[in-house]
Amino acid sequence: SNSLPTTKNYDLNQAYTDSAIGFSIYFPNEWQLVPNFQGTVLMGTGSYTMNENLEMLNRGGFDIKIRTLEKDYSYKTWLKGNLPSIKKEYADYKIKNEYEIETNGVPAICIYSVMTVNDVSLSSFQLYFTNEKTGYILSASAKTESFDLYQELFVEIAWTFKTINTKAGSKNS
C-alpha cells in the first residue's frame, strides 16, 4: 500500500510553527530545535551547538530543509533536481526503497537510503513534497544500527508536518 507504516503513539507535545515560511510540526518534549546556517531546522535528542549537528544525527535526528523553487515544480522534479548534489556529497549514497504516498492529502515521495558520513554508516528516511513554489524535504537520520529504534518515531513526526498559509503570499485563484 502507498502509505507510511502506522505507528505507536509518542508524546509529540512540543510544537514548532514558522509563520514566515509557513509550516508547523510536532516533536518529543526532550528534543531541541537547532536552526542551522542553511536556515534548516534540526530537531534532536539533546542540546547541541551547530557544530554538533552531525553528532546529533548520529544519535537520531530530524532535519527540515525548505527551499524556494524557481517555479511550481512537482515533488518528483524537486527530488530529481536534488539527488545529484546528495550523490556528489556522499559517494556511496544508495536508495534502498522509494514509493509515492500522500501526507495530509499532499502527494509526496518517500525515500529510504544509506550512506557513510565521516566513517559512520547512516540510514535515512526522506519525504519530498512541494507547495506552490516551496520545496520541502523532511529528513530523518540515525546510525544504521540504531535506525530501526527511531524509524516509527520519525514517521510519526513526519505525519504532524503541515504547511500553513503565509501572510506574504496567498494564492489568488
Coordinates of N, CA, C and O in Angstrom, one line a residue:
S1 N 0.8 -1.2 0.0 CA 0.0 0.0 0.0 C 0.9 1.2 0.0 O 2.0 1.2 0.5
N2 N 0.3 2.3 -0.5 CA 1.1 3.6 -0.6 C 0.9 4.5 0.6 O 0.5 5.6 0.5
S3 N 1.2 4.0 1.8 CA 1.1 4.8 2.9 C 2.3 4.5 3.9 O 2.8 3.4 3.8
L4 N 2.6 5.4 4.7 CA 3.7 5.2 5.7 C 3.2 4.2 6.7 O 2.0 4.1 7.0
P5 N 4.0 3.4 7.3 CA 3.6 2.4 8.3 C 2.9 3.1 9.5 O 3.3 4.2 9.8
T6 N 1.8 2.5 10.0 CA 1.2 3.1 11.2 C 2.0 2.9 12.4 O 2.8 1.9 12.4
T7 N 2.0 3.8 13.3 CA 2.9 3.7 14.4 C 2.2 3.8 15.8 O 1.1 4.2 15.9
K8 N 3.0 3.5 16.8 CA 2.5 3.7 18.2 C 2.4 5.2 18.4 O 3.0 6.0 17.7
N9 N 1.7 5.5 19.5 CA 1.6 6.9 19.8 C 2.8 7.4 20.6 O 3.1 6.7 21.6
Y10 N 3.4 8.4 20.2 CA 4.5 9.0 21.0 C 4.0 10.3 21.6 O 3.0 10.9 21.1
D11 N 4.6 10.8 22.6 CA 4.2 12.1 23.1 C 4.9 13.2 22.4 O 6.0 13.6 22.7
L12 N 4.2 13.6 21.3 CA 4.8 14.7 20.5 C 4.1 16.0 20.9 O 3.2 16.5 20.2
N13 N 4.5 16.5 22.1 CA 3.7 17.7 22.6 C 4.4 19.0 22.5 O 3.9 20.0 22.9
Q14 N 5.6 19.0 21.8 CA 6.3 20.3 21.5 C 5.9 20.7 20.1 O 6.1 19.9 19.2
A15 N 5.4 21.9 19.9 CA 5.0 22.3 18.6 C 6.0 23.4 18.2 O 6.5 24.2 19.0
Y16 N 6.3 23.4 16.9 CA 7.1 24.5 16.3 C 6.3 25.0 15.1 O 5.9 24.2 14.2
T17 N 6.1 26.3 15.1 CA 5.4 26.9 13.9 C 6.3 28.0 13.4 O 6.8 28.9 14.1
D18 N 6.5 28.0 12.1 CA 7.2 29.1 11.4 C 6.2 29.8 10.5 O 5.9 29.3 9.4
S19 N 5.6 30.9 10.9 CA 4.6 31.5 10.1 C 5.2 32.3 8.9 O 4.5 32.5 7.9
A20 N 6.5 32.6 9.0 CA 7.1 33.3 7.9 C 7.2 32.4 6.7 O 6.9 32.7 5.6
I21 N 7.8 31.2 6.9 CA 8.0 30.2 5.9 C 6.6 29.4 5.6 O 6.3 29.1 4.5
G22 N 5.9 29.2 6.7 CA 4.6 28.6 6.6 C 4.5 27.1 6.8 O 4.1 26.3 6.0
F23 N 4.9 26.7 8.0 CA 4.8 25.3 8.4 C 4.7 25.1 9.9 O 5.1 26.0 10.6
S24 N 4.1 24.0 10.3 CA 4.2 23.6 11.7 C 4.5 22.1 11.8 O 4.2 21.4 10.9
I25 N 5.1 21.7 12.9 CA 5.4 20.3 13.2 C 5.5 20.1 14.7 O 5.7 21.0 15.5
Y26 N 5.2 18.9 15.1 CA 5.3 18.5 16.5 C 6.4 17.5 16.7 O 6.7 16.7 15.8
F27 N 7.0 17.5 17.9 CA 8.2 16.6 18.2 C 8.2 16.4 19.7 O 7.5 17.0 20.4
P28 N 9.0 15.4 20.1 CA 9.0 15.0 21.5 C 9.6 16.1 22.4 O 10.4 16.9 22.0
N29 N 9.1 16.1 23.7 CA 9.5 17.1 24.7 C 11.0 17.2 24.9 O 11.5 18.2 25.1
E30 N 11.7 16.0 24.9 CA 13.1 16.0 25.3 C 14.0 16.4 24.1 O 15.2 16.6 24.2
W31 N 13.4 16.7 22.9 CA 14.2 17.1 21.8 C 14.3 18.6 21.8 O 13.5 19.3 22.3
Q32 N 15.3 19.1 21.1 CA 15.6 20.5 21.0 C 15.7 20.9 19.5 O 16.2 20.2 18.7
L33 N 15.2 22.1 19.2 CA 15.3 22.7 17.9 C 16.6 23.4 17.8 O 16.9 24.2 18.6
V34 N 17.3 23.2 16.6 CA 18.5 23.9 16.4 C 18.5 24.5 15.0 O 18.8 23.7 14.0
P35 N 18.1 25.8 14.8 CA 18.2 26.3 13.4 C 19.7 26.3 13.0 O 20.5 26.7 13.8
N36 N 20.0 25.9 11.8 CA 21.4 26.0 11.4 C 21.7 27.0 10.3 O 20.8 27.7 9.9
F37 N 22.9 27.1 9.8 CA 23.3 28.1 8.9 C 22.5 28.1 7.6 O 22.5 29.2 6.9
Q38 N 22.0 27.0 7.2 CA 21.2 27.0 6.0 C 19.7 27.4 6.2 O 18.9 27.3 5.3
G39 N 19.4 27.7 7.4 CA 18.0 28.0 7.7 C 17.2 26.8 7.9 O 16.0 26.8 8.0
T40 N 18.0 25.6 8.0 CA 17.3 24.3 8.3 C 17.0 24.2 9.7 O 17.8 24.6 10.6
V41 N 15.9 23.6 10.0 CA 15.6 23.3 11.4 C 15.9 21.9 11.7 O 15.5 21.0 11.1
L42 N 16.8 21.7 12.7 CA 17.2 20.4 13.2 C 16.5 20.1 14.5 O 16.5 21.0 15.4
M43 N 16.0 18.9 14.7 CA 15.4 18.5 16.0 C 16.2 17.3 16.4 O 16.4 16.4 15.7
G44 N 16.7 17.3 17.6 CA 17.5 16.2 18.1 C 17.3 15.8 19.5 O 16.5 16.4 20.2
T45 N 18.0 14.7 19.9 CA 17.7 14.1 21.2 C 18.6 14.7 22.3 O 19.0 14.0 23.2
G46 N 18.9 16.0 22.3 CA 19.8 16.5 23.3 C 20.1 18.0 23.0 O 19.5 18.5 22.1
S47 N 20.9 18.6 23.8 CA 21.3 20.0 23.5 C 22.6 20.1 22.7 O 23.6 19.4 23.2
Y48 N 22.6 20.7 21.6 CA 23.8 20.7 20.7 C 24.1 22.1 20.2 O 23.1 22.9 20.0
T49 N 25.3 22.4 19.9 CA 25.6 23.6 19.2 C 25.6 23.2 17.7 O 25.5 22.1 17.3
M50 N 25.7 24.2 16.8 CA 25.7 24.0 15.4 C 26.7 23.0 14.9 O 26.5 22.2 14.0
N51 N 27.9 23.1 15.5 CA 29.0 22.2 15.0 C 28.7 20.7 15.4 O 29.4 19.8 14.9
E52 N 27.7 20.5 16.3 CA 27.4 19.2 16.7 C 26.2 18.6 15.9 O 25.7 17.5 16.3
N53 N 25.8 19.2 14.9 CA 24.7 18.7 14.1 C 24.9 17.3 13.7 O 24.0 16.4 13.8
L54 N 26.1 16.9 13.2 CA 26.4 15.6 12.8 C 26.2 14.6 13.9 O 25.6 13.5 13.8
E55 N 26.8 14.9 15.0 CA 26.7 14.1 16.2 C 25.3 13.9 16.6 O 24.8 12.8 17.0
M56 N 24.5 14.9 16.5 CA 23.0 14.8 16.8 C 22.4 13.8 15.9 O 21.6 12.9 16.3
L57 N 22.7 13.9 14.6 CA 22.1 13.0 13.6 C 22.6 11.6 13.9 O 21.8 10.6 13.7
N58 N 23.8 11.4 14.3 CA 24.3 10.1 14.6 C 23.5 9.4 15.7 O 23.3 8.2 15.7
R59 N 23.0 10.2 16.6 CA 22.2 9.7 17.7 C 20.7 9.7 17.4 O 19.9 9.2 18.2
G60 N 20.3 10.2 16.3 CA 18.9 10.2 15.9 C 18.5 11.7 15.8 O 18.4 12.4 16.8
G61 N 18.2 12.1 14.6 CA 17.7 13.5 14.5 C 16.8 13.7 13.3 O 16.7 12.8 12.4
F62 N 16.2 14.8 13.3 CA 15.2 15.1 12.2 C 15.5 16.4 11.7 O 15.8 17.4 12.4
D63 N 15.5 16.6 10.4 CA 16.1 17.7 9.7 C 15.0 18.2 8.7 O 14.5 17.4 7.9
I64 N 14.7 19.5 8.7 CA 13.7 20.0 7.7 C 14.4 21.0 6.8 O 15.0 22.0 7.3
K65 N 14.4 20.7 5.5 CA 15.0 21.6 4.6 C 13.9 22.3 3.8 O 13.0 21.5 3.3
I66 N 13.9 23.6 3.6 CA 12.9 24.3 2.9 C 13.5 25.2 1.9 O 14.4 26.0 2.3
R67 N 13.2 25.1 0.7 CA 13.8 25.9 -0.4 C 12.7 26.6 -1.2 O 11.7 26.0 -1.5
T68 N 13.0 27.8 -1.6 CA 12.2 28.4 -2.6 C 12.6 28.0 -4.0 O 13.7 28.0 -4.3
L69 N 11.6 27.5 -4.7 CA 11.9 26.9 -6.1 C 11.7 28.0 -7.1 O 10.9 28.9 -6.9
E70 N 12.3 27.8 -8.3 CA 12.2 28.7 -9.4 C 10.8 28.8 -9.9 O 10.3 29.9 -10.3
K71 N 10.2 27.7 -10.0 CA 8.8 27.7 -10.4 C 8.0 26.6 -9.7 O 8.5 25.9 -8.8
D72 N 6.8 26.4 -10.0 CA 5.9 25.5 -9.3 C 6.2 24.1 -9.7 O 5.5 23.5 -10.6
Y73 N 7.3 23.5 -9.2 CA 7.7 22.1 -9.6 C 6.8 21.1 -8.9 O 6.3 21.3 -7.9
S74 N 6.8 19.9 -9.5 CA 6.2 18.8 -8.8 C 7.2 18.2 -7.8 O 8.4 18.5 -8.0
Y75 N 6.8 17.4 -6.9 CA 7.7 16.8 -5.9 C 8.7 15.9 -6.6 O 9.8 15.7 -6.2
K76 N 8.3 15.3 -7.8 CA 9.2 14.4 -8.5 C 10.4 15.2 -9.1 O 11.5 14.8 -9.1
T77 N 10.0 16.3 -9.7 CA 11.1 17.2 -10.3 C 12.0 17.8 -9.2 O 13.2 17.9 -9.3
W78 N 11.4 18.1 -8.0 CA 12.2 18.6 -6.9 C 13.2 17.5 -6.4 O 14.3 17.8 -6.2
L79 N 12.7 16.3 -6.3 CA 13.6 15.2 -5.9 C 14.7 15.0 -7.0 O 15.9 14.9 -6.7
K80 N 14.3 14.9 -8.3 CA 15.3 14.7 -9.4 C 16.4 15.8 -9.4 O 17.5 15.6 -9.6
G81 N 16.0 17.1 -9.1 CA 16.9 18.2 -9.0 C 17.8 18.1 -7.8 O 18.9 18.7 -7.9
N82 N 17.4 17.5 -6.7 CA 18.2 17.5 -5.5 C 19.2 16.3 -5.4 O 20.2 16.4 -4.8
L83 N 18.8 15.2 -6.1 CA 19.7 14.0 -6.0 C 21.1 14.1 -6.4 O 22.0 13.7 -5.7
P84 N 21.4 14.9 -7.5 CA 22.8 15.0 -7.9 C 23.7 15.6 -6.8 O 24.8 15.1 -6.6
S85 N 23.2 16.6 -6.1 CA 24.0 17.2 -5.0 C 24.2 16.2 -3.9 O 25.3 16.2 -3.2
I86 N 23.2 15.4 -3.6 CA 23.4 14.4 -2.5 C 24.5 13.4 -2.9 O 25.4 13.0 -2.2
K87 N 24.4 12.9 -4.2 CA 25.3 11.9 -4.7 C 26.7 12.4 -4.8 O 27.7 11.7 -4.6
K88 N 26.8 13.7 -5.0 CA 28.1 14.4 -5.1 C 28.8 14.5 -3.7 O 30.0 14.3 -3.5
E89 N 27.9 14.8 -2.7 CA 28.4 14.9 -1.4 C 28.7 13.6 -0.7 O 29.7 13.5 0.1
Y90 N 27.9 12.6 -1.0 CA 28.1 11.2 -0.4 C 28.3 10.2 -1.5 O 27.3 9.8 -2.1
A91 N 29.5 9.8 -1.7 CA 29.9 9.0 -2.8 C 29.1 7.6 -2.8 O 28.7 7.1 -3.9
D92 N 28.9 7.1 -1.6 CA 28.2 5.8 -1.5 C 26.7 5.8 -1.3 O 26.1 4.9 -0.8
Y93 N 26.1 7.0 -1.5 CA 24.7 7.2 -1.3 C 23.9 6.2 -2.1 O 24.1 6.0 -3.3
K94 N 23.0 5.4 -1.4 CA 22.2 4.4 -2.1 C 20.8 4.4 -1.7 O 20.5 4.4 -0.5
I95 N 19.8 4.5 -2.7 CA 18.4 4.5 -2.3 C 18.0 3.0 -2.2 O 18.3 2.2 -3.1
K96 N 17.5 2.6 -1.0 CA 17.1 1.3 -0.8 C 15.6 1.0 -1.1 O 15.2 -0.1 -1.5
N97 N 14.8 2.1 -1.0 CA 13.4 1.9 -1.2 C 12.8 3.3 -1.5 O 13.2 4.3 -1.0
E98 N 11.8 3.3 -2.4 CA 11.2 4.6 -2.8 C 9.8 4.4 -3.2 O 9.5 3.4 -3.9
Y99 N 8.9 5.1 -2.6 CA 7.5 5.0 -3.0 C 6.7 6.3 -2.8 O 7.1 7.2 -2.1
E100 N 5.6 6.4 -3.6 CA 4.8 7.6 -3.6 C 3.7 7.5 -2.5 O 3.1 6.4 -2.4
I101 N 3.5 8.5 -1.8 CA 2.5 8.5 -0.7 C 1.7 9.8 -0.7 O 2.0 10.7 -1.5
E102 N 0.8 9.9 0.2 CA 0.1 11.2 0.5 C 0.3 11.5 1.9 O 0.1 10.6 2.8
T103 N 0.7 12.7 2.3 CA 0.8 13.1 3.7 C -0.1 14.3 3.9 O 0.1 15.3 3.2
N104 N -1.1 14.1 4.7 CA -2.1 15.2 4.9 C -2.7 15.6 3.6 O -2.9 16.8 3.4
G105 N -2.9 14.7 2.7 CA -3.6 15.0 1.4 C -2.6 15.5 0.4 O -3.0 15.9 -0.7
V106 N -1.3 15.7 0.7 CA -0.3 16.3 -0.2 C 0.5 15.1 -0.8 O 1.0 14.3 -0.1
P107 N 0.5 15.0 -2.1 CA 1.4 14.0 -2.7 C 2.8 14.2 -2.4 O 3.3 15.3 -2.4
A108 N 3.5 13.1 -2.1 CA 4.9 13.2 -1.7 C 5.6 11.9 -2.2 O 5.0 10.9 -2.6
I109 N 6.9 11.9 -2.1 CA 7.7 10.7 -2.4 C 8.6 10.4 -1.2 O 9.1 11.3 -0.6
C110 N 8.6 9.2 -0.8 CA 9.3 8.7 0.4 C 10.5 7.9 0.0 O 10.3 7.0 -0.9
I111 N 11.6 8.2 0.5 CA 12.9 7.5 0.1 C 13.6 7.0 1.4 O 13.8 7.8 2.3
Y112 N 14.0 5.7 1.3 CA 14.9 5.2 2.4 C 16.2 5.0 1.7 O 16.3 4.4 0.7
S113 N 17.3 5.5 2.4 CA 18.6 5.4 1.8 C 19.7 5.1 2.9 O 19.4 5.3 4.1
V114 N 20.9 4.8 2.4 CA 22.0 4.6 3.3 C 23.2 5.4 2.7 O 23.3 5.5 1.5
M115 N 24.1 5.8 3.6 CA 25.3 6.5 3.1 C 26.3 6.5 4.3 O 25.9 6.3 5.4
T116 N 27.5 6.8 4.0 CA 28.6 7.0 5.0 C 28.9 8.4 5.2 O 29.2 9.1 4.2
V117 N 28.9 8.9 6.5 CA 29.2 10.3 6.8 C 30.3 10.2 7.9 O 30.1 9.7 8.9
N118 N 31.5 10.8 7.5 CA 32.6 10.7 8.5 C 32.8 9.3 9.1 O 32.9 9.1 10.3
D119 N 32.9 8.3 8.2 CA 33.1 6.9 8.6 C 32.0 6.3 9.4 O 32.2 5.2 10.0
V120 N 30.8 6.9 9.4 CA 29.7 6.4 10.2 C 28.6 6.0 9.1 O 28.3 6.9 8.3
S121 N 28.1 4.8 9.2 CA 27.0 4.4 8.3 C 25.7 5.0 8.9 O 25.3 4.7 10.0
L122 N 25.1 5.8 8.1 CA 23.8 6.4 8.4 C 22.7 5.9 7.5 O 22.9 5.7 6.3
S123 N 21.5 5.6 8.1 CA 20.3 5.3 7.3 C 19.4 6.5 7.4 O 19.4 7.2 8.5
S124 N 18.7 6.8 6.4 CA 17.8 7.9 6.5 C 16.5 7.7 5.7 O 16.4 6.8 4.8
F125 N 15.5 8.4 6.1 CA 14.2 8.4 5.5 C 13.9 9.8 5.1 O 14.1 10.7 5.9
Q126 N 13.5 10.1 3.9 CA 13.2 11.4 3.4 C 11.8 11.5 2.8 O 11.5 10.6 2.0
L127 N 11.1 12.6 3.0 CA 9.9 12.9 2.4 C 10.1 14.1 1.5 O 10.5 15.1 2.1
Y128 N 9.8 14.1 0.3 CA 9.9 15.2 -0.6 C 8.5 15.6 -1.0 O 7.8 14.8 -1.5
F129 N 8.2 16.9 -0.9 CA 6.9 17.4 -1.4 C 7.0 18.9 -1.7 O 8.0 19.6 -1.2
T130 N 6.1 19.4 -2.4 CA 6.1 20.8 -2.8 C 4.8 21.5 -2.5 O 3.7 20.8 -2.4
N131 N 4.8 22.8 -2.3 CA 3.6 23.5 -2.1 C 3.8 24.9 -2.8 O 4.6 25.7 -2.4
E132 N 3.1 25.0 -3.9 CA 3.3 26.2 -4.8 C 4.8 26.2 -5.1 O 5.4 25.3 -5.6
K133 N 5.5 27.4 -4.8 CA 6.9 27.5 -5.2 C 7.9 27.1 -4.0 O 9.0 27.6 -3.9
T134 N 7.4 26.3 -3.1 CA 8.3 25.9 -2.0 C 8.5 24.4 -2.0 O 7.6 23.7 -2.2
G135 N 9.8 24.0 -1.9 CA 10.1 22.6 -1.8 C 10.5 22.2 -0.4 O 11.2 23.0 0.3
Y136 N 9.9 21.1 0.1 CA 10.2 20.6 1.4 C 10.9 19.3 1.4 O 10.6 18.4 0.6
I137 N 11.9 19.1 2.2 CA 12.5 17.8 2.4 C 12.5 17.5 3.9 O 13.1 18.3 4.7
L138 N 11.7 16.5 4.4 CA 11.8 16.1 5.8 C 12.8 14.9 5.8 O 12.5 13.9 5.2
S139 N 13.9 15.1 6.5 CA 14.9 14.0 6.6 C 15.0 13.6 8.0 O 15.2 14.4 8.9
A140 N 15.1 12.3 8.2 CA 15.3 11.7 9.5 C 16.5 10.7 9.3 O 16.5 9.9 8.4
S141 N 17.5 10.9 10.2 CA 18.7 10.1 10.0 C 19.1 9.5 11.4 O 18.9 10.2 12.4
A142 N 19.7 8.4 11.4 CA 20.3 7.8 12.6 C 21.4 6.8 12.1 O 21.4 6.4 11.0
K143 N 22.3 6.4 13.0 CA 23.2 5.4 12.7 C 22.5 4.2 12.2 O 21.4 3.8 12.8
T144 N 23.0 3.5 11.2 CA 22.3 2.4 10.6 C 21.9 1.4 11.7 O 20.8 0.9 11.6
E145 N 22.8 1.1 12.6 CA 22.5 0.0 13.6 C 21.4 0.4 14.5 O 20.7 -0.5 15.1
S146 N 21.1 1.7 14.7 CA 20.0 2.1 15.6 C 18.8 2.7 14.9 O 17.9 3.2 15.5
F147 N 18.8 2.7 13.5 CA 17.8 3.4 12.8 C 16.4 2.8 13.1 O 15.4 3.5 13.2
D148 N 16.3 1.5 13.2 CA 15.0 0.8 13.5 C 14.4 1.3 14.8 O 13.2 1.3 14.9
L149 N 15.2 1.7 15.8 CA 14.7 2.2 17.0 C 14.0 3.5 16.8 O 13.0 3.8 17.5
Y150 N 14.4 4.3 15.8 CA 13.9 5.6 15.6 C 12.8 5.7 14.5 O 12.1 6.7 14.4
Q151 N 12.8 4.7 13.7 CA 12.0 4.8 12.4 C 10.5 5.2 12.7 O 10.0 6.1 12.1
E152 N 9.9 4.5 13.7 CA 8.5 4.7 13.9 C 8.3 6.2 14.4 O 7.3 6.8 14.0
L153 N 9.2 6.6 15.3 CA 9.1 8.0 15.8 C 9.2 9.0 14.7 O 8.5 10.0 14.6
F154 N 10.2 8.8 13.8 CA 10.4 9.7 12.6 C 9.2 9.8 11.8 O 8.8 10.9 11.4
V155 N 8.6 8.6 11.5 CA 7.4 8.6 10.7 C 6.2 9.4 11.4 O 5.5 10.2 10.8
E156 N 6.1 9.2 12.7 CA 5.0 9.9 13.4 C 5.3 11.4 13.4 O 4.3 12.1 13.2
I157 N 6.5 11.8 13.5 CA 6.8 13.3 13.5 C 6.5 13.8 12.1 O 5.8 14.8 11.9
A158 N 6.8 13.0 11.0 CA 6.6 13.5 9.7 C 5.1 13.7 9.5 O 4.6 14.6 8.8
W159 N 4.2 12.8 10.0 CA 2.8 12.9 9.9 C 2.2 14.2 10.5 O 1.1 14.6 10.1
T160 N 3.0 14.8 11.4 CA 2.4 16.0 12.1 C 2.8 17.3 11.3 O 2.3 18.4 11.6
F161 N 3.6 17.2 10.3 CA 4.1 18.3 9.5 C 2.9 18.9 8.6 O 2.3 18.1 7.9
K162 N 2.7 20.2 8.8 CA 1.6 20.8 7.9 C 2.1 22.1 7.4 O 2.8 22.9 8.1
T163 N 1.8 22.4 6.1 CA 2.1 23.7 5.6 C 0.9 24.6 6.0 O -0.2 24.2 6.0
I164 N 1.2 25.9 6.2 CA 0.2 26.9 6.6 C 0.4 28.1 5.7 O 1.5 28.3 5.2
N165 N -0.7 28.8 5.4 CA -0.7 29.9 4.5 C 0.1 31.0 5.2 O 0.0 31.3 6.4
T166 N 1.1 31.6 4.4 CA 1.9 32.7 5.0 C 1.1 34.0 4.7 O 0.3 34.1 3.8
K167 N 1.4 35.0 5.5 CA 0.8 36.3 5.3 C 1.2 37.0 4.0 O 0.5 37.6 3.4
A168 N 2.5 36.7 3.7 CA 3.1 37.3 2.5 C 2.3 37.0 1.2 O 1.9 37.8 0.4
G169 N 2.2 35.7 0.9 CA 1.7 35.3 -0.4 C 0.5 34.4 -0.3 O 0.7 33.2 -0.1
S170 N -0.7 34.9 -0.4 CA -1.9 34.0 -0.5 C -2.2 33.8 -2.0 O -2.1 34.8 -2.8
K171 N -2.6 32.6 -2.4 CA -2.8 32.3 -3.8 C -4.1 33.0 -4.3 O -5.2 32.8 -3.7
N172 N -4.0 33.7 -5.4 CA -5.3 34.2 -6.0 C -5.8 33.3 -7.0 O -5.1 32.9 -8.0
S173 N -7.0 32.8 -6.8 CA -7.5 31.8 -7.8 C -8.7 32.4 -8.5 O -9.4 33.2 -8.0

